[in-house]
Every structure is written in C-alpha cells, then in structure tokens.
Coordinates of C-alpha atoms and ligand atoms in Angstrom, one line a residue:
X1 CA -22.7 -4.7 8.1
X2 CA -22.4 -6.0 5.5
X3 CA -19.4 -8.6 6.2
X4 CA -19.4 -11.0 2.5
X5 CA -17.7 -8.3 1.7
X6 CA -14.4 -8.1 4.2
X7 CA -11.0 -9.3 3.3
X8 CA -10.4 -12.4 6.2
X9 CA -6.4 -12.4 5.7
X10 CA -5.7 -8.7 4.8
X11 CA -5.4 -6.0 7.9
X12 CA -8.7 -4.2 8.5
X13 CA -10.0 -2.5 12.6
X14 CA -13.3 -3.6 13.8
X15 CA -15.0 -1.2 12.0
X16 CA -16.1 2.0 10.2
X17 CA -13.2 4.2 8.2
X18 CA -9.1 3.7 7.9
X19 CA -6.9 5.1 5.5
X20 CA -3.2 5.3 5.0
X21 CA -0.8 3.0 7.5
X22 CA 1.3 5.6 9.7
X23 CA 4.1 5.2 12.2
X24 CA 5.1 1.5 11.0
X25 CA 7.9 -0.4 13.3
X26 CA 9.8 -2.6 14.7
X27 CA 9.9 -2.2 17.6
X28 CA 11.4 -5.1 20.3
X29 CA 10.4 -7.5 17.9
X30 CA 6.9 -7.3 17.6
X31 CA 5.5 -5.0 14.4
X32 CA 3.3 -1.8 15.2
X33 CA 0.9 -0.7 12.4
X34 CA -0.6 2.5 13.1
X35 CA -2.9 4.6 10.9
X36 CA -5.7 6.6 9.9
X37 CA -9.0 6.0 11.6
X38 CA -12.6 7.2 12.0
X39 CA -13.8 5.6 14.9
X40 CA -17.1 7.2 13.6
X41 CA -18.2 6.1 11.6
X42 CA -17.6 4.5 7.1
X43 CA -16.5 8.3 6.4
X44 CA -13.1 10.2 6.2
X45 CA -13.4 12.6 9.6
X46 CA -12.1 13.6 12.6
X47 CA -9.1 11.6 11.9
X48 CA -7.3 9.2 14.5
X49 CA -4.6 7.2 14.5
X50 CA -5.6 3.5 15.3
X51 CA -3.4 0.9 16.3
X52 CA -2.7 -2.8 16.5
X53 CA 0.9 -4.9 16.9
X54 CA 2.0 -8.2 15.2
X55 CA 4.7 -10.4 15.6
X56 CA 5.3 -12.1 12.2
X57 CA 3.1 -8.8 10.2
X58 CA 0.3 -11.0 9.6
X59 CA -1.4 -11.8 12.7
X60 CA -2.9 -8.8 14.8
X61 CA -4.1 -8.0 17.9
X62 CA -5.8 -4.8 18.1
X63 CA -4.6 -1.9 21.3
X64 CA -6.2 0.9 22.1
X65 CA -6.3 4.7 20.3
X66 CA -3.5 6.0 19.3
X67 CA -3.9 9.3 19.3
X68 CA -7.0 11.3 19.0
X69 CA -7.8 15.1 17.9
X70 CA -7.2 17.6 21.5
X71 CA -9.2 19.9 21.4
X72 CA -7.9 23.8 21.1
X73 CA -4.3 21.5 20.2
X74 CA -2.8 20.9 17.3
X75 CA -4.4 18.5 16.4
X76 CA -8.1 19.7 17.6
X77 CA -9.3 18.6 13.8
X78 CA -7.4 15.8 13.3
X79 CA -4.2 14.2 13.6
X80 CA -3.1 13.3 9.6
X81 CA 0.0 10.7 9.0
X82 CA 3.5 10.5 9.9
X83 CA 6.0 8.1 11.3
X84 CA 7.4 6.5 14.4
X85 CA 11.0 6.4 15.2
X86 CA 13.4 5.6 17.7
X87 CA 14.6 9.5 19.6
X88 CA 17.4 7.7 21.7
X89 CA 15.1 4.5 23.1
X90 CA 12.0 6.4 23.4
X91 CA 9.3 5.3 20.9
X92 CA 8.2 9.0 19.2
X93 CA 5.9 9.3 16.5
X94 CA 6.1 11.9 14.0
X95 CA 2.5 13.6 13.1
X96 CA 1.1 16.2 11.1
X97 CA -1.5 18.1 13.5
X98 CA -3.9 20.9 11.1
X99 CA -6.0 23.0 10.8
X100 CA -3.4 24.6 9.7
X101 CA -1.4 21.7 9.2
X102 CA 1.6 21.8 11.3
X103 CA 4.1 18.9 12.7
X104 CA 3.8 17.1 16.5
X105 CA 5.9 14.5 17.8
X106 CA 4.4 12.6 20.7
X107 CA 5.9 10.3 23.1
X108 CA 5.2 6.7 24.7
X109 CA 7.2 4.6 27.4
X110 CA 4.9 1.1 26.5
X111 CA 4.4 1.4 23.4
X112 CA 0.0 1.7 24.1
X113 CA -0.1 4.8 25.6
X114 CA 0.9 7.8 24.2
X115 CA 1.7 11.4 25.3
X116 CA 2.1 14.5 23.6
X117 CA 4.7 16.8 23.2
X118 CA 3.4 20.3 25.4
X119 CA 5.7 21.8 23.0
X120 CA 3.3 21.3 20.4
X121 CA 3.2 22.3 17.0
X122 CA 7.2 21.5 16.6
X123 CA 7.1 22.7 13.7
X124 CA 4.5 25.7 13.0
X125 CA 4.3 26.0 9.1
X126 CA 6.2 26.1 5.9
X127 CA 9.0 27.4 4.3
X128 CA 7.6 30.4 2.3
X129 CA 5.5 30.5 -0.6
X130 CA 4.9 26.9 0.3
X131 CA 0.7 26.7 0.6
X132 CA 0.5 26.4 4.3
X133 CA -2.7 24.0 3.4
X134 CA -0.6 21.6 2.1
X135 CA 2.7 20.1 5.0
X136 CA 2.4 17.6 6.0
X137 CA 3.0 13.4 5.8
X138 CA 6.5 13.6 8.2
X139 CA 8.9 11.1 7.2
X140 CA 12.4 10.3 9.5
X141 CA 15.3 9.2 8.8
X142 CA 19.2 9.5 10.5
X143 CA 22.0 11.0 8.7
X144 CA 25.1 11.0 10.6
X145 CA 24.3 15.1 11.1
X146 CA 21.0 14.6 12.3
X147 CA 17.5 13.8 11.7
X148 CA 16.5 14.5 8.3
X149 CA 12.6 14.2 7.4
X150 CA 10.9 14.6 4.2
X151 CA 7.5 16.9 4.2
X152 CA 4.7 15.9 1.3
X153 CA 3.8 20.0 0.4
X154 CA 3.0 21.6 -3.5
X155 CA 5.1 24.2 -4.6
X156 CA 3.9 28.4 -4.8
X157 CA 3.4 26.9 -8.9
X158 CA 0.5 24.1 -8.0
X159 CA 3.4 21.0 -8.5
X160 CA 3.9 18.8 -6.1
X161 CA 7.2 18.7 -3.9
X162 CA 8.8 17.1 -1.3
X163 CA 10.6 19.0 1.2
X164 CA 13.4 18.6 3.6
X165 CA 14.2 19.2 6.6
X166 CA 17.5 18.5 9.8
X167 CA 17.0 18.2 13.5
X168 CA 18.7 17.3 15.7
X169 CA 16.3 16.8 19.3
X170 CA 13.0 16.9 17.4
X171 CA 11.9 20.4 18.3
X172 CA 14.5 23.0 16.5
X173 CA 13.8 22.7 13.3
X174 CA 16.3 23.4 9.5
X175 CA 14.9 23.5 6.2
X176 CA 17.4 22.4 4.2
X177 CA 15.6 22.6 0.6
X178 CA 13.7 20.5 -1.4
X179 CA 14.1 17.2 -1.9
X180 CA 13.1 16.5 -5.2
X181 CA 10.6 18.7 -6.7
X182 CA 7.3 17.6 -9.4
X183 CA 8.0 19.3 -12.9
X184 CA 4.9 18.5 -14.6
X185 CA 1.3 18.7 -14.1
X186 CA 1.7 14.6 -14.9
X187 CA 2.9 14.0 -11.2
X188 CA 0.7 16.4 -10.0
X189 CA -0.3 19.2 -7.8
X190 CA 0.2 18.1 -4.2
X191 CA 2.4 15.6 -2.9
X192 CA 1.3 13.6 0.1
X193 CA 3.1 11.2 2.1
X194 CA 6.4 10.7 0.9
X195 CA 8.7 7.7 2.0
X196 CA 12.8 8.4 1.4
X197 CA 14.2 4.5 0.7
X198 CA 18.2 3.9 0.3
X199 CA 19.5 0.7 -1.6
X200 CA 22.8 1.0 -1.4
X201 CA 23.5 3.2 -4.7
X202 CA 20.6 4.4 -5.1
X203 CA 17.0 6.2 -3.6
X204 CA 13.6 6.1 -3.7
X205 CA 10.8 7.8 -3.7
X206 CA 7.6 7.2 -3.6
X207 CA 5.0 9.9 -3.3
X208 CA 1.2 10.1 -3.5
X209 CA 0.4 12.4 -6.0
X210 CA -3.5 14.8 -6.2
X211 CA -4.9 14.4 -7.6
X212 CA -3.8 11.0 -9.2
X213 CA -5.1 8.8 -6.1
X214 CA -2.1 6.4 -7.1
X215 CA 1.5 5.8 -5.1
X216 CA 4.5 6.5 -7.9
X217 CA 8.6 6.3 -7.3
X218 CA 10.9 8.5 -8.9
X219 CA 14.7 6.7 -8.5
X220 CA 18.1 8.1 -9.0
X221 CA 20.5 8.7 -6.6
X222 CA 20.4 11.5 -3.6
X223 CA 23.6 13.9 -2.9
X224 CA 23.9 17.1 -1.6
X225 CA 20.8 16.1 0.5
X226 CA 19.1 15.9 -3.1
X227 CA 17.7 13.6 -4.8
X228 CA 18.9 13.6 -8.2
X229 CA 16.2 11.9 -10.0
X230 CA 17.3 9.6 -13.3
X231 CA 12.9 8.2 -13.3
X232 CA 9.7 8.1 -12.8
X233 CA 8.0 4.7 -12.6
X234 CA 4.1 3.3 -11.6
X235 CA 4.4 2.0 -7.6
X236 CA 1.5 0.1 -8.6
X237 CA -1.4 1.1 -11.3
X238 CA -3.7 -1.4 -9.6
X239 CA -6.3 1.5 -8.9
X240 CA -6.5 1.1 -5.4
X241 CA -3.1 1.7 -3.9
X242 CA -2.8 4.5 -2.4
X243 CA -1.0 6.2 0.5
X244 CA 2.0 3.8 1.4
X245 CA 4.8 3.2 4.2
X246 CA 7.5 1.7 4.2
X247 CA 9.7 -0.1 7.4
X248 CA 13.3 -1.4 7.6
X249 CA 12.4 -4.3 9.9
X250 CA 15.4 -5.1 12.2
X251 CA 16.3 -7.3 9.5
X252 CA 16.9 -5.0 6.9
X253 CA 13.8 -5.3 5.1
X254 CA 12.0 -2.9 3.4
X255 CA 8.4 -3.8 4.0
X256 CA 5.4 -2.0 2.5
X257 CA 1.6 -1.5 3.8
X258 CA -0.7 0.9 1.8
X259 CA -4.2 1.4 1.8
X260 CA -6.2 -0.4 -0.3
X261 CA -9.1 2.1 -0.5
X262 CA -13.2 1.1 -1.4
X263 CA -13.7 0.9 -5.3
X264 CA -17.7 1.7 -5.0
X265 CA -20.1 3.8 -4.4
X266 CA -19.8 6.1 -0.8
X267 CA -23.5 4.9 0.2
X268 CA -22.1 1.0 -0.1
X269 CA -19.8 2.1 1.9
X270 CA -21.9 3.1 4.2
X271 CA -24.3 0.9 4.4
X272 CA -21.8 -2.2 5.3
X273 CA -20.2 0.2 8.3
X274 CA -16.9 0.0 7.1
X275 CA -14.3 1.0 4.6
X276 CA -10.8 0.6 4.2
X277 CA -8.1 -1.9 4.4
X278 CA -4.8 -3.0 4.0
X279 CA -2.5 -4.7 1.3
X280 CA -0.8 -7.6 2.1
X281 CA 3.1 -6.6 3.5
X282 CA 5.3 -6.2 0.3
X283 CA 9.3 -6.4 0.5
X284 CA 11.2 -4.0 -1.8
X285 CA 14.2 -4.2 -3.0
X286 CA 16.1 -2.2 -6.3
X287 CA 16.9 -3.4 -9.1
X288 CA 20.0 -3.1 -11.5
X289 CA 17.6 -0.2 -13.7
X290 CA 17.2 1.4 -10.7
X291 CA 13.4 0.1 -10.8
X292 CA 11.7 -0.7 -7.7
X293 CA 11.2 -5.2 -6.9
X294 CA 8.2 -6.7 -5.4
X295 CA 7.5 -9.8 -3.0
X296 CA 5.0 -10.8 -0.5
X297 CA 7.3 -11.0 2.8
X298 CA 7.3 -14.3 3.0
X299 CA 5.5 -14.9 6.5
X300 CA 2.3 -14.6 4.2
X301 CA 2.8 -18.1 3.3
X302 CA 1.9 -19.2 6.4
X303 CA -2.0 -18.8 6.0
X304 CA -1.3 -21.4 3.6
X305 CA -4.2 -23.9 3.7
X306 CA -4.1 -27.6 1.7
X307 CA -3.4 -26.3 -1.6
X308 CA -4.4 -27.8 -5.1
X309 CA -0.9 -27.7 -7.5
X310 CA -1.5 -28.8 -11.2
X311 CA 1.6 -29.3 -13.8
X312 CA 2.6 -29.3 -17.5
X313 CA -1.2 -27.9 -18.7
X314 CA -1.1 -27.4 -22.0
X315 CA -3.0 -24.0 -23.1
X316 CA -5.3 -24.4 -26.6
X317 CA -5.9 -21.4 -28.3
X318 CA -8.9 -19.4 -27.2
X319 CA -10.1 -23.4 -25.2
X320 CA -10.5 -22.4 -21.9
X321 CA -8.8 -24.6 -19.0
X322 CA -11.0 -24.9 -15.7
X323 CA -8.9 -25.4 -12.3
X324 CA -10.5 -28.0 -9.9
X325 CA -10.2 -25.0 -7.4
X326 CA -11.0 -21.6 -7.4
X327 CA -12.8 -19.4 -4.4
X328 CA -12.8 -16.7 -2.9
X329 CA -10.1 -16.5 0.4
X330 CA -7.1 -17.9 -1.9
X331 CA -3.8 -17.3 -3.3
X332 CA -3.0 -19.0 -6.8
X333 CA 0.9 -19.5 -7.9
X334 CA 1.0 -20.0 -11.6
X335 CA 3.8 -20.6 -13.9
X336 CA 3.1 -19.3 -17.8
X337 CA 5.1 -20.5 -20.5
X338 CA 3.7 -18.3 -23.3
X339 CA 4.9 -20.9 -26.5
X340 CA 3.2 -19.4 -29.3
X341 CA 0.4 -17.5 -27.4
X342 CA 0.4 -13.5 -28.0
X343 CA -1.9 -13.7 -24.3
X344 CA -2.2 -15.4 -21.6
X345 CA -4.4 -15.0 -18.2
X346 CA -6.3 -16.1 -15.7
X347 CA -9.7 -15.9 -15.2
X348 CA -11.3 -14.9 -11.2
X349 CA -14.1 -14.8 -9.0
X350 CA -15.8 -16.2 -12.3
X351 CA -19.8 -16.2 -11.5
X352 CA -20.7 -20.0 -13.4
X353 CA -23.1 -18.1 -16.0
X354 CA -20.0 -15.6 -17.0
X355 CA -21.9 -13.2 -16.0
X356 CA -19.8 -12.4 -13.5
X357 CA -15.7 -12.5 -14.4
X358 CA -12.0 -10.4 -13.8
X359 CA -8.8 -11.0 -16.1
X360 CA -6.0 -10.7 -15.5
X361 CA -3.9 -11.0 -18.6
X362 CA -0.7 -10.3 -20.4
X363 CA -0.1 -9.3 -24.0
X364 CA 3.3 -10.0 -25.2
X365 CA 2.8 -7.6 -28.7
X366 CA 2.8 -4.1 -26.3
X367 CA 4.4 -5.7 -22.9
X368 CA 1.5 -5.0 -21.0
X369 CA -0.4 -6.7 -18.2
X370 CA -3.6 -5.6 -17.1
X371 CA -6.8 -6.7 -14.4
X372 CA -10.2 -5.8 -16.0
X373 CA -12.6 -5.4 -13.0
X374 CA -15.4 -4.2 -14.9
X375 CA -16.9 -7.0 -16.0
X376 CA -16.0 -8.0 -11.8
X377 CA -19.4 -7.6 -10.1
X378 CA -22.9 -7.0 -11.0
X379 CA -23.8 -4.7 -8.7
X380 CA -24.8 -1.6 -10.1
X381 CA -22.6 0.2 -7.2
X382 CA -19.3 -1.0 -7.3
X383 CA -16.3 0.8 -10.2
X384 CA -15.0 -1.5 -12.2
X385 CA -12.1 -0.8 -14.7
X386 CA -9.4 -1.9 -16.2
X387 CA -6.0 -1.2 -14.3
X388 CA -2.2 -1.9 -16.5
X389 CA 0.7 -2.2 -15.6
X390 CA 3.8 -2.1 -18.5
X391 CA 6.3 -5.7 -18.1
X392 CA 8.7 -6.8 -20.1
X393 CA 8.6 -10.8 -19.9
X394 CA 10.5 -13.6 -20.9
X395 CA 9.3 -16.9 -22.1
X396 CA 7.9 -17.6 -18.9
X397 CA 5.9 -15.2 -16.7
X398 CA 4.9 -16.2 -13.2
X399 CA 1.7 -14.5 -11.9
X400 CA 0.8 -14.9 -8.2
X401 CA -2.0 -13.3 -7.1
X402 CA -4.0 -12.9 -3.9
X403 CA -7.7 -13.1 -3.8
X404 CA -9.4 -12.1 -0.5
X405 CA -13.0 -11.4 -0.9
X406 CA -13.0 -7.7 -2.3
X407 CA -8.7 -7.4 -2.5
X408 CA -6.5 -8.7 -5.4
X409 CA -3.3 -8.6 -5.3
X410 CA -1.1 -9.7 -8.3
X411 CA 2.2 -9.5 -8.3
X412 CA 4.3 -10.1 -11.4
X413 CA 7.7 -12.1 -11.7
X414 CA 8.6 -9.5 -8.4
X415 CA 7.8 -7.0 -11.2
X416 CA 5.1 -5.7 -11.6
X417 CA 2.0 -5.4 -9.1
X418 CA -1.8 -4.2 -9.3
X419 CA -4.2 -4.2 -6.4
X420 CA -7.4 -3.7 -7.4
X421 CA -11.2 -3.9 -5.5
X422 CA -13.6 -6.3 -6.6
X423 CA -17.2 -7.3 -5.3
X424 CA -18.2 -9.7 -6.7
X425 CA -21.7 -12.3 -5.3
X426 CA -20.5 -14.5 -2.2
X427 CA -21.4 -17.5 -5.5
X428 CA -19.4 -16.7 -8.1
X429 CA -15.5 -18.4 -7.8
X430 CA -14.6 -20.2 -11.0
X431 CA -11.6 -19.4 -11.9
X432 CA -10.0 -20.6 -15.7
X433 CA -6.1 -20.0 -17.4
X434 CA -6.4 -18.8 -21.1
X435 CA -4.4 -18.5 -23.6
X436 CA -5.1 -16.6 -27.0
X437 CA -3.6 -16.8 -30.5
X438 CA -1.5 -19.5 -30.0
X439 CA -0.9 -22.7 -27.5
X440 CA 0.5 -21.4 -24.5
X441 CA 1.4 -24.1 -21.6
X442 CA 1.1 -23.8 -17.3
X443 CA 4.0 -25.0 -16.3
X444 CA 2.7 -25.5 -12.9
X445 CA -0.1 -24.3 -11.5
X446 CA -1.0 -24.1 -7.3
X447 CA -3.8 -23.2 -5.2
X448 CA -3.9 -22.7 -1.7
X449 CA -7.5 -21.6 0.8
X450 CA -5.4 -19.3 2.9
X451 CA -6.9 -19.2 6.0
X452 CA -8.1 -16.1 8.3
X453 CA -5.6 -14.5 10.1
X454 CA -8.0 -13.6 13.1
X455 CA -9.0 -17.2 14.4
X456 CA -6.4 -17.9 16.4
Ligands
DQQ1 N1 -4.2 11.1 4.3 C1 -3.7 12.1 5.9 C2 -2.7 12.1 4.8 C3 -2.5 12.3 3.9 C4 -3.9 12.1 3.0 C5 -5.2 12.5 6.3 C6 -3.5 10.9 2.6 O1 -1.9 13.1 6.2 O2 -1.9 13.5 2.9 O3 -6.3 11.5 6.8 O4 -4.2 9.4 1.9

C-alpha cells in the first residue's frame, strides 16, 4: 500500500475505494458519516455504504459496513448515494438502489445495524419523460406539510434537472415538479447529488453535474416549490471536490463534506491500494450577494501542534521569502497586504532544487485566485493542472491552507475554496511567500504542524 500519500487528518476508510459522503447526520450528540465504498478494491465497483462516527467532526471511529447490495433485491447492483433523516424518532437512510435506479429505505435501532425496508423500492420510477437510468441521490428535508425530496436527474433533452417529491410516510411519493432545471449544457447533462439549503430568505441548490467533474450551486428564492434562480456559481473549482453533502447539525450549522477524488492515473491508484478522501468539514453560510461563504469547522483547530508565527514580513518584488517552517502535514494562515504588488502568493511542497512546487497565487488585475499543480510532482502518473476561482479582494487577503500529504485545501477570505490533489516526493517540503510586479507585506503568517486524527 502507498502509505506516504495517504492523508493524516482527512477521513478515509482503512483501505480500498471511497467516493461520495452519504447520510450525514448529527444524532444524539454524535456525527455520523456514511460513504460510497467498495470494500473489495481501490476502484469504483459494487457500491456499499461504509460508516464512521465522530464526537467532534474530526476524530472518527470506523463502524461496520452499514449497507451492502442484496442479491436479487432492489439494490442488487449497488447501494448508491442518499441521505439520513430522523423520521419520527427512527434513524432512516434514504438511498438509490440500482439497477434500475430506484429509491429505497433502511432503518436502525442502534445506528449500527441497518435493516432494509420490505417495501423497497419505495419509489420505483421517475416521472414520464425522465430517463430511468438517471434517477438518483435523494436529499430530504422537512416542511410543514411533510417530507420533501430532491432527486438528481436529466431532462429528456439531455440537460440537468432536480426533481421535487413530497411524501408523508416515505412509502407513498407524489411528484411535485422540477425544483430547478438546467438551461444550457454548460451546467451539464445530468445533475447528481442535489443538496437543498435554506439560509433565511435565500436558498442554494448544490449539484454535481456530469460531465463537469466538479460541484456548482444555484442560488435564489424558493417559492411555490421551485427555486427561482438568481445566480449560478462555482462551489470549489480546485479540480478535486465532487458530490458533496451538507447536514444541518444540532447547532444549526450547515456542514459540508465532499469527496476528493484522486488526480493520478488508475494504475497508481490500484498500486496504492486506496483511492478517495473526504474533505475537512466546512461550515457554509450565505453572503448578501447570494454567494456561499466557507470556513473550516472550528473543531479542526484542535489538531494544531505548536506553530511558527511571523509578522510584518516585507515581500520584495520577485524575491521569494523562505518560511523557516514548511511541511506536508500543516496548516498555513497567511494574511497579506497587497501593497504595490500585482500578484502575491505562496509556494509549497517545494523541492530544494525547485523540481517540484505547488503554487497558490492571487492576481489583482483579473481578480483570480489560482492553484497551480502542474509542477507539483515529478511522478508522471500524477495529473497536474491549473485551477482558478474569481475573488474580489481589497488591499488585504487571508489565505488559509491545509496541506495533508496528497491533499491541498485552500480557503481565501472565506469567499472562495479551491481543493486539489498533489503527489510530491516526501522530501519536497519547502514553503515560500512571494510578490511580483511590486512589493507586498505578509502582515502575519502562522504555520502549524497538524496531528493525525487516528493517533488517540
Ligand atoms: N456516485 C454515486 C451515485 C452518484 C455518484 C455512485 C456521484 O449515486 O450519482 O457511487 O459521484
């Protein structure tokens, strides 16, 4: 098994394949994370639901497999994604069984052992005109007149759609209409894994469109059981985060986990013996402009070891400043004053001879935040690229970065997130700050070694 590239403080199963987070729920003071899992190998096949529990969103304990395909059953070819709800005090998983794609239920008395409902499938076919091979990933919420479910799908014309259903007892379902529909193929052909979130007057519908390979969201006003869309936005265009799921916990926080897929060749994944990581828990909010805000859950701070702190560091144009502490399992909080610079940034996981380096930059003129992983690894099986997000910054900008071996998660001013996968050598550990086109200042920089979540 390739142990070096395995993250130390991001959730993973012990081995083999993992993709979407499923069934996130805060139940009797414990956070439950289920996930798409192939227990038999490091590739997508025969989907099961793995299961883990945590008191604090950060330290996890593996639990027995929650769901496996039932031979001859409604989920004989796979237990696909879905959610967890509290249905009159009974923890209930609502998920897609295949093939064909149908909606199913499972319940539990102890949150460990799960029984599939004898009436499965409880929703056996989509409305007329909707392709039955794309009818999946139910996401439920409660309204005054019952449960509502958003189900991902595709229109007969090959655009994305989220179908809205209503049910009282989870056994009889009524199709209400489209919650939202795509208008161009720029937002994909099939919408997977919908998540519908309400923030006061405004709502956001997160979707994972095929073939975009990244999640986006529609924000607007939910009225008469449809989302009146005001804007379409990127959720995390860093090239690695897909099929996220959001839960509202007992404190009313919207907490997101997302699947971080591998960005290295299949062969390297097979050799490694594992594939797929969950993101750190992120708290979502909504700003006045209808865009989501992102912050790592405060619980993540408990992983910090003794940090290195610097302040008032002048960054001269084109003269990189080497930070005394770098690493591959660290958190970096860097607050920049842009000054006269046209671009500022950080180089990380830098080899001493510069042969490997990952660069995060912010360019003032086009307001672009970038993560460049094209030189992250000298291993040709690693697939690097350059990823960008739009961000308007004033004279100061705070970059908060989590490096965890092959994971890089970037939060910029809580207004943009870019998550990428990188596969440098274990010896590429350097960290430098830079400015170009003029001088800037690092107002403060904090670098924390991060503790493993698995070591007690
Ligand atoms: N993954 C699941 C599906 C979902 C897709 C299958 C998204 O339910 O649509 O593993 O990654």
